[in-house]
Amino acid sequence: MTDDAPVQNEQVKKVIFWISTPKIFFYSLFYLVAILVAGTLTQSELGIYEAQERYFSAWVTWCFDAVPVPGGRTILVLISFNLFCKLVFKSVWRLKSMGVNIAHIGTMLLMVGALLTAYFSIEGSMYIPEGGSSRYYIDNEKMSFSIIDTSPVEYNNVMAFSGRHLHIGSELKHKNFPGSIKILDYHRNAALELTDEKTTGEWRGWAKRHSIIPKLLEKESGKNRAALVVKVSGCDESSNGWHMVAQVEGPTVEVRAAGKVYQLIIGPRVYQLPHNIRFELVDFIAEYHPGTRRPRHFSSDIRIHQNGTLREARIQMNEPLRMHGYTFYQSSFEQKMDGQEATILSVVKNYGQWFPYISSIIICIGIALHLLLHYPAYLTRIVRMWAA
Amino acid sequence: MMFIRIFLCLMMCLTLVSEEAEQKFDTSAFASVVVQHQGRLKPIDTFARSSLLGFHGKQRFAKQQASEWLMDVLTNRNLAYELKVFTIRSPAVVQSIGVKAEKENRYSLAQLKDAFMTHEPLIRALAEREDSELDETETQLVQKYNQVTFYVMLIQSTSCFWPDIVINDAALAKQFGVQPGAKLSYFFFADNRATLRQVLLDSSKKKEADQNYDDSALRDLWQVLDKRPVQESGMNFAVLPPAKGGEQWRSPWDILNASSMNDADQVLMRTLNDAFAALHDGDQDAFNTHVQTYKDAVQYRDRIDLEVSYNSADLFYRAMYFYIGAFLCILVLGMTKQPTWRKLALVLMYTGAALHLTGVGMRMYIMTRPPVTTLYESVLFASLISVATGLLVEHYRKDATGLLAASFIAVVLSFIGFSYAAEGDTMGMLEAVLDSDFWLATHVLTIIIGYGVSMIAGLYGHMMLVQLIQFPEDKEKNKEMLTTARGIALVALFFTTLGTILGGIWADQSWGRFWGWDPKENGALLIVLWLLIAIHGHISGEIKQIGFAMFLSLTTVCVALAWFGVNLLSVGLHSYGFSDKTAVALFLFCGLELVIVTVAAAWAKLKQRELQSAAV
């Protein structure tokens, strides 16, 4: 064992040396540029979120929908690893290379922040009509399927399945639901079409006279309308069979089992605000440049209800409200023909929020220091010129 | 001293070229009257220029200043109908409205109005559609229709002051206290509404008493007065200050159509009426006096006169002439090797930069915001940064490379900027989310500085390639150029990185996320990554001097894509205008750059090999 140790160390050193070489960084950047260009070009067709999922945030990207190639996330991880190895094992810590090293540390921090944001951030939006209130926000990018037990008198028992369960062949089971649900067909965006009554298959309810027409994804996720066909089993005989569940369109699907009624719902993922918080929209103000319909300023006067306490706040463009780790931004608004207004607030919880701030300062200090250390004559000349 | 004299002569020539040789009626007083348009208070001069640009494609009409043209339009309906003010270059548009094509593509309202009226239902249906559903012809059709409608309303906007109502009946004239045959405006009767009411009442009583009483003169007058507000109150030519507590300025017709007119409004309206009467009579002095009285009464002069001076100075055009001069001097220097030409180019560049800087400074002062809020402004500011960077490089190297890069980029960017000026008022109001001086002054300013420096880096890459082709044996100079190029690349990287990160922080502050893979963000990232590739590729030894020059050269393509290309996608939170013509120009530029740079790099490589073979 002891004889092998130096050899092993030598091999480890070689591997580390290879991993930390700038060549990897160089070619990874090249590849990242290719992913960046390809992803950006498809945004006009797919929309920003879908392109992000397929290219930038993906471990694997499908080239021409046929060949799997490393996705943006894989490359970013590779670059981070390369940078880390370079920093720890290869960087020379002397004054001349201090600028570069500092810039690399800043970049590493930026990557850590990006990782935290990618995995732990929550984003959504709140719609509150003037005079109304809400304690929920929805994430239009992520879908969920819910089975709602409506039998309790004072509340509903909701069994929610996240978007990762929504694919053909997936079987949804829950301890509080006596039956089981299997997904036979699923489309993130679809329309429903009235058809002649179907004579084949075990169709139930309004699904007997409707078909799902798949549609291309909308650029704005909120405009997509999901639809799916599920096979219900283990429930009452009248409920067992094929049901069609659609977002917004069609009546609510109800199945019966063990004397209870369960509703099947597909829709965007809904979150509840923390600490029993409820937002009430007191007033929404939209100002326009005089004589135009170009918005100059809009703001929402909010009353925040929390466990019996009440306080007021204003959320406006470029001035969000921050509380309990959440940030609420003035995102959009709605004005109806009858004069009724509603505000749309973005809700974000991001654990990596401060990383870009810190890392950007470090990166800029690093590059500036590098310039100062490597081009002193040039800078001295400029300073002298201005002084003169 | 000789150069200074040359300059003074040049400047005088440029000034003389832009001076109007002959002026029929001095409109300078009228040009600085305040008007509210598209949410902004601006001088009539700006309003006239941007309107004329829209219709005509130029800021002058024939030999007239824009404000002179506007005065004609506002005071002479028949002339306004006959002026060939509309430019329609697309034969398809002309054909689709059934108008006979004119050789110079210029059309008058008289030619277009009926044609557009005939096709109004179709055009209105087109206007209902999304922009993306319209082809080029349909888009232009809707645009021209809107322009014609706007022009018609513009003609009518001051019709209440036209002295075109004549009372020939002596008795009726006497009742209004004027001479028979006097030319009166609609406003005259609105201002004397008590008299008018009394005249109508008296006439009604006389008619009751005597069935044969002849009231035809009054009936004719009433018919004219009764119809006009309905026909001609469309245009919001807002030259009158808002009512107390309001922000919305009002047009003369707004005042007349309101239920009552307060004393202050009455004074202003009377002054305007007098000014129009003086104009009609060709009385220059009286016109100037009334306009000045009006401007004094309005009491809003904040930066208005400066904006008129800014408009007439045309500083960016003048700066461009100096840049062109500097570029030509460098070309002559290349041919003659006489150092005098470098000095001359240097002086020309500094003069151009001074004018350019003054123009940017004036815009900042007028708008009280950083000079980077529209594509037009960003292009002109980046151009200034390129000039500054080029001059710094020139001070460092003293071999005319900095001057060549700066003058070339400045001329190209000036032309690009001027094409955006054709879209109208270049000092438009900002969208709510952009209306943040702090972020405009940090993120946008920094990223535009990054674009400017990157453009110089790109051009310096081209010059390196030329140097490597022409003098591959001059190792010392090639090495010096490489060092300078790396310095410029690092500065460009610094500003683009800082600008991109600041943009992320702004996005975090405004929209709740640091990075959303928005096309504009991706474009900025593309430049950062490209510069990182060039720098790290060279450090790692993967690319040598020729490769580095090649990568650096292609930075211009990345900047063009990030700046203009991403807008083609029409997605994301950064929205700017874009046209198909820009797309074609952009693709052409990118394609040409790729070909030129690749061929140049291959050629330089060939030269290098030849040199190595010769050495062996």
CSV table of C-alpha atoms in Angstrom, one decimal, chain A residues 18-345:
chain,number,residue,atom,x,y,z
A,18,TRP,CA,-6.0,18.3,-16.1
A,19,ILE,CA,-9.3,19.3,-14.5
A,20,SER,CA,-8.0,22.7,-13.5
A,21,THR,CA,-6.5,23.6,-16.9
A,22,PRO,CA,-7.8,26.7,-18.6
A,23,LYS,CA,-8.4,24.6,-21.7
A,24,ILE,CA,-11.5,23.1,-20.1
A,25,PHE,CA,-12.7,26.6,-19.2
A,26,PHE,CA,-12.0,27.7,-22.8
A,27,TYR,CA,-13.9,24.9,-24.5
A,28,SER,CA,-16.7,24.9,-21.9
A,29,LEU,CA,-17.2,28.6,-22.6
A,30,PHE,CA,-17.4,27.9,-26.3
A,31,TYR,CA,-20.0,25.2,-25.7
A,32,LEU,CA,-21.9,27.5,-23.3
A,33,VAL,CA,-22.0,30.2,-26.0
A,34,ALA,CA,-23.5,27.6,-28.4
A,35,ILE,CA,-26.1,26.7,-25.8
A,36,LEU,CA,-26.8,30.4,-25.1
A,37,VAL,CA,-27.3,31.2,-28.8
A,38,ALA,CA,-29.4,28.1,-29.5
A,39,GLY,CA,-31.6,28.7,-26.4
A,40,THR,CA,-32.0,32.4,-27.1
A,41,LEU,CA,-33.1,31.7,-30.7
A,42,THR,CA,-35.7,29.2,-29.6
A,43,GLN,CA,-37.2,31.7,-27.1
A,44,SER,CA,-39.3,33.3,-29.8
A,45,GLU,CA,-40.9,30.0,-30.5
A,46,LEU,CA,-41.0,28.4,-27.1
A,47,GLY,CA,-41.1,31.4,-24.8
A,48,ILE,CA,-38.6,32.3,-22.1
A,49,TYR,CA,-39.4,29.7,-19.5
A,50,GLU,CA,-39.6,26.7,-21.7
A,51,ALA,CA,-36.4,27.6,-23.5
A,52,GLN,CA,-34.8,28.0,-20.1
A,53,GLU,CA,-35.9,24.5,-19.0
A,54,ARG,CA,-34.8,22.9,-22.2
A,55,TYR,CA,-31.4,24.6,-22.6
A,56,PHE,CA,-30.1,26.7,-19.8
A,57,SER,CA,-31.4,24.9,-16.7
A,58,ALA,CA,-31.2,21.4,-18.3
A,59,TRP,CA,-28.6,18.7,-17.5
A,60,VAL,CA,-29.2,17.2,-20.9
A,61,THR,CA,-30.3,19.1,-24.0
A,62,TRP,CA,-31.7,17.4,-27.1
A,63,CYS,CA,-29.9,18.6,-30.2
A,64,PHE,CA,-32.4,18.7,-33.1
A,65,ASP,CA,-34.7,16.7,-30.8
A,66,ALA,CA,-32.7,13.6,-31.5
A,67,VAL,CA,-29.2,13.7,-30.0
A,68,PRO,CA,-28.7,14.1,-26.3
A,69,VAL,CA,-25.9,16.6,-25.5
A,70,PRO,CA,-24.9,18.2,-22.2
A,71,GLY,CA,-27.2,21.0,-21.2
A,72,GLY,CA,-26.4,24.5,-19.7
A,73,ARG,CA,-26.5,23.3,-16.1
A,74,THR,CA,-24.0,20.5,-16.8
A,75,ILE,CA,-21.6,23.0,-18.4
A,76,LEU,CA,-22.0,25.5,-15.6
A,77,VAL,CA,-21.2,22.8,-13.0
A,78,LEU,CA,-18.2,21.7,-15.1
A,79,ILE,CA,-17.0,25.3,-15.3
A,80,SER,CA,-17.5,25.8,-11.5
A,81,PHE,CA,-15.6,22.6,-10.8
A,82,ASN,CA,-12.8,23.7,-13.1
A,83,LEU,CA,-12.6,27.1,-11.4
A,84,PHE,CA,-12.7,25.5,-8.0
A,85,CYS,CA,-9.8,23.1,-8.8
A,86,LYS,CA,-7.9,26.0,-10.4
A,87,LEU,CA,-8.3,28.2,-7.4
A,88,VAL,CA,-7.5,25.5,-4.8
A,89,PHE,CA,-4.7,23.6,-6.5
A,90,LYS,CA,-3.2,25.7,-9.2
A,91,SER,CA,-3.6,29.3,-8.4
A,92,VAL,CA,-0.4,31.2,-7.6
A,93,TRP,CA,-1.1,33.5,-4.7
A,94,ARG,CA,1.2,36.4,-5.4
A,95,LEU,CA,0.5,40.1,-6.0
A,96,LYS,CA,0.7,39.9,-9.9
A,97,SER,CA,-2.1,37.3,-10.1
A,98,MET,CA,-4.1,38.6,-7.2
A,99,GLY,CA,-6.6,40.3,-9.5
A,100,VAL,CA,-7.3,37.2,-11.4
A,101,ASN,CA,-7.7,35.1,-8.3
A,102,ILE,CA,-10.1,37.6,-6.7
A,103,ALA,CA,-12.2,37.7,-9.9
A,104,HIS,CA,-12.3,33.9,-9.9
A,105,ILE,CA,-13.4,33.8,-6.3
A,106,GLY,CA,-16.2,36.2,-7.2
A,107,THR,CA,-17.2,34.0,-10.1
A,108,MET,CA,-17.3,31.0,-7.8
A,109,LEU,CA,-19.6,32.9,-5.4
A,110,LEU,CA,-21.8,33.8,-8.3
A,111,MET,CA,-22.1,30.2,-9.2
A,112,VAL,CA,-23.0,29.2,-5.6
A,113,GLY,CA,-25.7,31.8,-5.6
A,114,ALA,CA,-27.0,30.6,-8.9
A,115,LEU,CA,-27.1,27.0,-7.5
A,116,LEU,CA,-29.1,28.1,-4.5
A,117,THR,CA,-31.5,30.1,-6.6
A,118,ALA,CA,-32.0,27.2,-9.1
A,119,TYR,CA,-32.9,24.7,-6.4
A,120,PHE,CA,-34.4,26.6,-3.5
A,121,SER,CA,-36.1,29.7,-4.9
A,122,ILE,CA,-39.8,30.0,-5.2
A,123,GLU,CA,-41.5,32.4,-7.6
A,124,GLY,CA,-45.2,33.1,-8.2
A,125,SER,CA,-47.7,35.8,-8.6
A,126,MET,CA,-50.6,37.2,-6.6
A,127,TYR,CA,-53.8,38.6,-8.2
A,128,ILE,CA,-55.8,40.9,-5.9
A,129,PRO,CA,-58.8,42.9,-7.0
A,130,GLU,CA,-59.3,46.3,-5.4
A,131,GLY,CA,-61.1,45.8,-2.2
A,132,GLY,CA,-60.4,42.1,-2.2
A,133,SER,CA,-57.7,40.1,-0.4
A,134,SER,CA,-55.6,37.0,-0.9
A,135,ARG,CA,-53.3,34.7,1.1
A,136,TYR,CA,-52.2,32.6,-1.9
A,137,TYR,CA,-49.8,33.0,-4.8
A,138,ILE,CA,-49.5,30.8,-7.8
A,139,ASP,CA,-46.6,29.6,-9.9
A,140,ASN,CA,-47.8,29.5,-13.5
A,141,GLU,CA,-44.6,27.7,-14.6
A,142,LYS,CA,-45.3,24.7,-12.4
A,143,MET,CA,-48.5,22.6,-12.6
A,144,SER,CA,-50.1,20.5,-10.0
A,145,PHE,CA,-52.9,17.9,-10.0
A,146,SER,CA,-55.2,17.9,-7.0
A,147,ILE,CA,-57.7,15.5,-5.6
A,148,ILE,CA,-60.0,17.4,-3.3
A,149,ASP,CA,-62.1,15.7,-0.7
A,150,THR,CA,-65.2,17.9,-0.4
A,151,SER,CA,-67.0,15.8,2.2
A,152,PRO,CA,-65.9,17.7,5.4
A,153,VAL,CA,-68.3,20.5,6.0
A,154,GLU,CA,-65.9,23.2,7.2
A,155,TYR,CA,-62.9,22.6,5.0
A,156,ASN,CA,-61.7,20.7,2.0
A,157,ASN,CA,-59.1,18.0,2.2
A,158,VAL,CA,-56.6,18.7,-0.7
A,159,MET,CA,-54.2,16.0,-2.0
A,160,ALA,CA,-51.8,17.7,-4.4
A,161,PHE,CA,-49.4,16.1,-6.8
A,162,SER,CA,-46.6,18.2,-8.2
A,163,GLY,CA,-45.7,18.7,-11.8
A,164,ARG,CA,-43.2,15.9,-11.9
A,165,HIS,CA,-46.0,13.3,-11.5
A,166,LEU,CA,-47.7,14.7,-14.6
A,167,HIS,CA,-46.6,12.5,-17.4
A,168,ILE,CA,-48.3,9.7,-19.3
A,169,GLY,CA,-48.3,6.4,-17.4
A,170,SER,CA,-47.9,8.0,-14.0
A,171,GLU,CA,-50.0,6.5,-11.3
A,172,LEU,CA,-51.3,8.8,-8.5
A,173,LYS,CA,-52.2,7.3,-5.2
A,174,HIS,CA,-52.8,8.9,-1.8
A,175,LYS,CA,-53.6,7.3,1.6
A,176,ASN,CA,-56.7,9.5,1.9
A,177,PHE,CA,-58.0,8.6,-1.5
A,178,PRO,CA,-59.4,5.1,-1.8
A,179,GLY,CA,-59.0,4.7,-5.5
A,180,SER,CA,-56.1,5.3,-7.9
A,181,ILE,CA,-55.6,7.5,-10.9
A,182,LYS,CA,-53.5,6.7,-13.9
A,183,ILE,CA,-52.6,9.4,-16.4
A,184,LEU,CA,-53.4,8.2,-20.0
A,185,ASP,CA,-52.7,11.5,-21.8
A,186,TYR,CA,-51.3,14.8,-20.8
A,187,HIS,CA,-50.8,18.1,-22.6
A,188,ARG,CA,-49.3,21.3,-21.1
A,189,ASN,CA,-51.3,23.4,-23.5
A,190,ALA,CA,-54.5,22.1,-25.2
A,191,ALA,CA,-57.9,23.1,-26.3
A,192,LEU,CA,-61.1,21.1,-26.0
A,193,GLU,CA,-63.3,20.2,-29.0
A,194,LEU,CA,-66.9,19.1,-29.1
A,195,THR,CA,-67.2,15.7,-30.8
A,196,ASP,CA,-69.9,13.1,-31.5
A,197,GLU,CA,-70.5,10.8,-28.6
A,198,LYS,CA,-67.7,8.3,-28.3
A,199,THR,CA,-68.8,4.7,-28.6
A,200,THR,CA,-65.6,3.0,-27.7
A,201,GLY,CA,-63.6,3.2,-24.5
A,202,GLU,CA,-64.8,3.7,-20.9
A,203,TRP,CA,-65.4,7.5,-21.1
A,204,ARG,CA,-67.2,9.1,-18.3
A,205,GLY,CA,-69.0,12.5,-17.9
A,206,TRP,CA,-68.4,15.3,-20.4
A,207,ALA,CA,-65.3,13.4,-21.8
A,208,LYS,CA,-67.8,11.3,-23.8
A,209,ARG,CA,-68.4,14.3,-26.1
A,210,HIS,CA,-65.1,16.1,-26.1
A,211,SER,CA,-61.6,15.6,-27.5
A,212,ILE,CA,-58.3,17.2,-26.5
A,213,ILE,CA,-56.5,19.1,-29.2
A,214,PRO,CA,-52.9,19.6,-28.3
A,215,LYS,CA,-51.5,23.1,-28.9
A,216,LEU,CA,-48.1,24.7,-29.2
A,217,LEU,CA,-46.9,26.2,-25.9
A,218,GLU,CA,-47.6,29.9,-25.5
A,219,LYS,CA,-44.7,32.3,-24.9
A,220,GLU,CA,-46.3,33.3,-21.6
A,221,SER,CA,-46.8,30.3,-19.3
A,222,GLY,CA,-49.9,31.8,-17.8
A,223,LYS,CA,-51.7,31.5,-21.2
A,224,ASN,CA,-51.2,27.7,-21.4
A,225,ARG,CA,-54.2,25.6,-20.6
A,226,ALA,CA,-53.3,22.0,-19.5
A,227,ALA,CA,-55.5,19.1,-20.1
A,228,LEU,CA,-55.2,15.4,-19.3
A,229,VAL,CA,-57.1,12.1,-19.6
A,230,VAL,CA,-57.0,9.9,-16.4
A,231,LYS,CA,-58.2,6.4,-15.7
A,232,VAL,CA,-59.9,6.2,-12.4
A,233,SER,CA,-60.1,2.9,-10.7
A,234,GLY,CA,-61.0,1.6,-7.2
A,235,CYS,CA,-63.9,4.0,-6.9
A,236,ASP,CA,-67.6,3.6,-7.3
A,237,GLU,CA,-68.5,1.7,-10.5
A,238,SER,CA,-70.1,4.8,-12.0
A,239,SER,CA,-66.9,6.8,-11.4
A,240,ASN,CA,-64.4,4.2,-12.6
A,241,GLY,CA,-63.3,4.8,-16.2
A,242,TRP,CA,-61.7,7.5,-18.3
A,243,HIS,CA,-62.2,11.1,-17.3
A,244,MET,CA,-61.0,14.3,-19.0
A,245,VAL,CA,-59.6,17.0,-16.7
A,246,ALA,CA,-58.9,20.5,-18.1
A,247,GLN,CA,-57.6,23.7,-16.8
A,248,VAL,CA,-60.2,26.5,-16.9
A,249,GLU,CA,-62.3,24.7,-19.5
A,250,GLY,CA,-65.1,22.2,-18.9
A,251,PRO,CA,-67.0,21.4,-15.7
A,252,THR,CA,-65.2,20.2,-12.6
A,253,VAL,CA,-64.8,16.4,-12.6
A,254,GLU,CA,-66.1,14.6,-9.6
A,255,VAL,CA,-65.6,11.0,-8.7
A,256,ARG,CA,-67.4,9.1,-5.9
A,257,ALA,CA,-65.8,6.5,-3.6
A,258,ALA,CA,-66.7,5.1,-0.2
A,259,GLY,CA,-69.6,7.6,0.1
A,260,LYS,CA,-67.4,10.6,-0.5
A,261,VAL,CA,-67.2,13.0,-3.4
A,262,TYR,CA,-63.7,13.9,-4.7
A,263,GLN,CA,-63.0,16.7,-7.3
A,264,LEU,CA,-60.1,16.3,-9.8
A,265,ILE,CA,-58.4,19.6,-10.6
A,266,ILE,CA,-55.4,20.5,-12.8
A,267,GLY,CA,-53.9,24.0,-12.5
A,268,PRO,CA,-50.9,26.0,-11.6
A,269,ARG,CA,-49.2,25.3,-8.3
A,270,VAL,CA,-50.6,27.3,-5.5
A,271,TYR,CA,-48.7,28.4,-2.4
A,272,GLN,CA,-49.9,29.9,0.8
A,273,LEU,CA,-48.2,33.0,2.2
A,274,PRO,CA,-46.2,32.2,5.4
A,275,HIS,CA,-47.2,33.1,9.0
A,276,ASN,CA,-50.9,33.3,8.2
A,277,ILE,CA,-50.3,36.5,6.2
A,278,ARG,CA,-53.1,38.0,4.1
A,279,PHE,CA,-52.8,40.9,1.7
A,280,GLU,CA,-55.7,43.2,1.1
A,281,LEU,CA,-55.6,45.6,-1.8
A,282,VAL,CA,-56.8,49.0,-0.5
A,283,ASP,CA,-56.1,51.0,-3.7
A,284,PHE,CA,-54.3,50.5,-7.0
A,285,ILE,CA,-52.9,53.6,-8.6
A,286,ALA,CA,-51.9,53.7,-12.3
A,287,GLU,CA,-50.5,57.0,-13.6
A,288,TYR,CA,-49.9,57.7,-17.3
A,289,HIS,CA,-47.8,60.2,-19.0
A,290,PRO,CA,-50.3,63.1,-19.7
A,291,GLY,CA,-52.3,62.6,-22.9
A,292,THR,CA,-51.0,59.0,-23.5
A,293,ARG,CA,-51.6,55.5,-22.4
A,294,ARG,CA,-48.0,55.0,-21.6
A,295,PRO,CA,-47.7,54.0,-17.9
A,296,ARG,CA,-45.5,56.4,-15.8
A,297,HIS,CA,-46.0,54.8,-12.5
A,298,PHE,CA,-48.1,52.2,-10.8
A,299,SER,CA,-48.4,51.2,-7.2
A,300,SER,CA,-50.5,49.1,-4.8
A,301,ASP,CA,-51.5,50.2,-1.4
A,302,ILE,CA,-51.7,47.0,0.6
A,303,ARG,CA,-53.1,46.2,4.0
A,304,ILE,CA,-51.2,43.3,5.6
A,305,HIS,CA,-53.2,41.2,8.0
A,306,GLN,CA,-51.3,38.8,10.2
A,307,ASN,CA,-52.7,37.0,13.2
A,308,GLY,CA,-54.9,39.8,14.2
A,309,THR,CA,-52.4,42.6,13.6
A,310,LEU,CA,-52.6,45.0,10.7
A,311,ARG,CA,-50.2,47.3,8.9
A,312,GLU,CA,-50.1,49.2,5.7
A,313,ALA,CA,-47.5,49.2,2.9
A,314,ARG,CA,-47.1,50.5,-0.6
A,315,ILE,CA,-45.6,48.4,-3.3
A,316,GLN,CA,-44.5,50.2,-6.4
A,317,MET,CA,-42.2,50.0,-9.5
A,318,ASN,CA,-38.6,49.5,-8.4
A,319,GLU,CA,-39.6,49.6,-4.7
A,320,PRO,CA,-40.7,46.1,-3.6
A,321,LEU,CA,-41.9,45.1,-0.2
A,322,ARG,CA,-39.6,42.6,1.7
A,323,MET,CA,-40.9,40.6,4.7
A,324,HIS,CA,-40.2,37.1,6.2
A,325,GLY,CA,-37.6,36.3,3.4
A,326,TYR,CA,-40.2,37.0,0.7
A,327,THR,CA,-40.1,39.9,-1.7
A,328,PHE,CA,-43.3,41.3,-3.3
A,329,TYR,CA,-42.9,43.3,-6.5
A,330,GLN,CA,-45.4,45.4,-8.5
A,331,SER,CA,-45.5,43.3,-11.6
A,332,SER,CA,-48.6,44.2,-13.6
A,333,PHE,CA,-52.2,45.2,-13.2
A,334,GLU,CA,-55.6,44.8,-14.7
A,335,GLN,CA,-58.2,47.4,-15.5
A,336,LYS,CA,-61.7,46.2,-16.5
A,337,MET,CA,-64.2,48.0,-18.6
A,338,ASP,CA,-66.4,48.7,-15.5
A,339,GLY,CA,-63.5,50.5,-13.9
A,340,GLN,CA,-62.6,47.7,-11.5
A,341,GLU,CA,-58.8,47.4,-11.0
A,342,ALA,CA,-56.7,44.6,-9.8
A,343,THR,CA,-53.0,44.4,-9.0
A,344,ILE,CA,-50.7,41.6,-9.9
A,345,LEU,CA,-47.7,41.2,-7.6
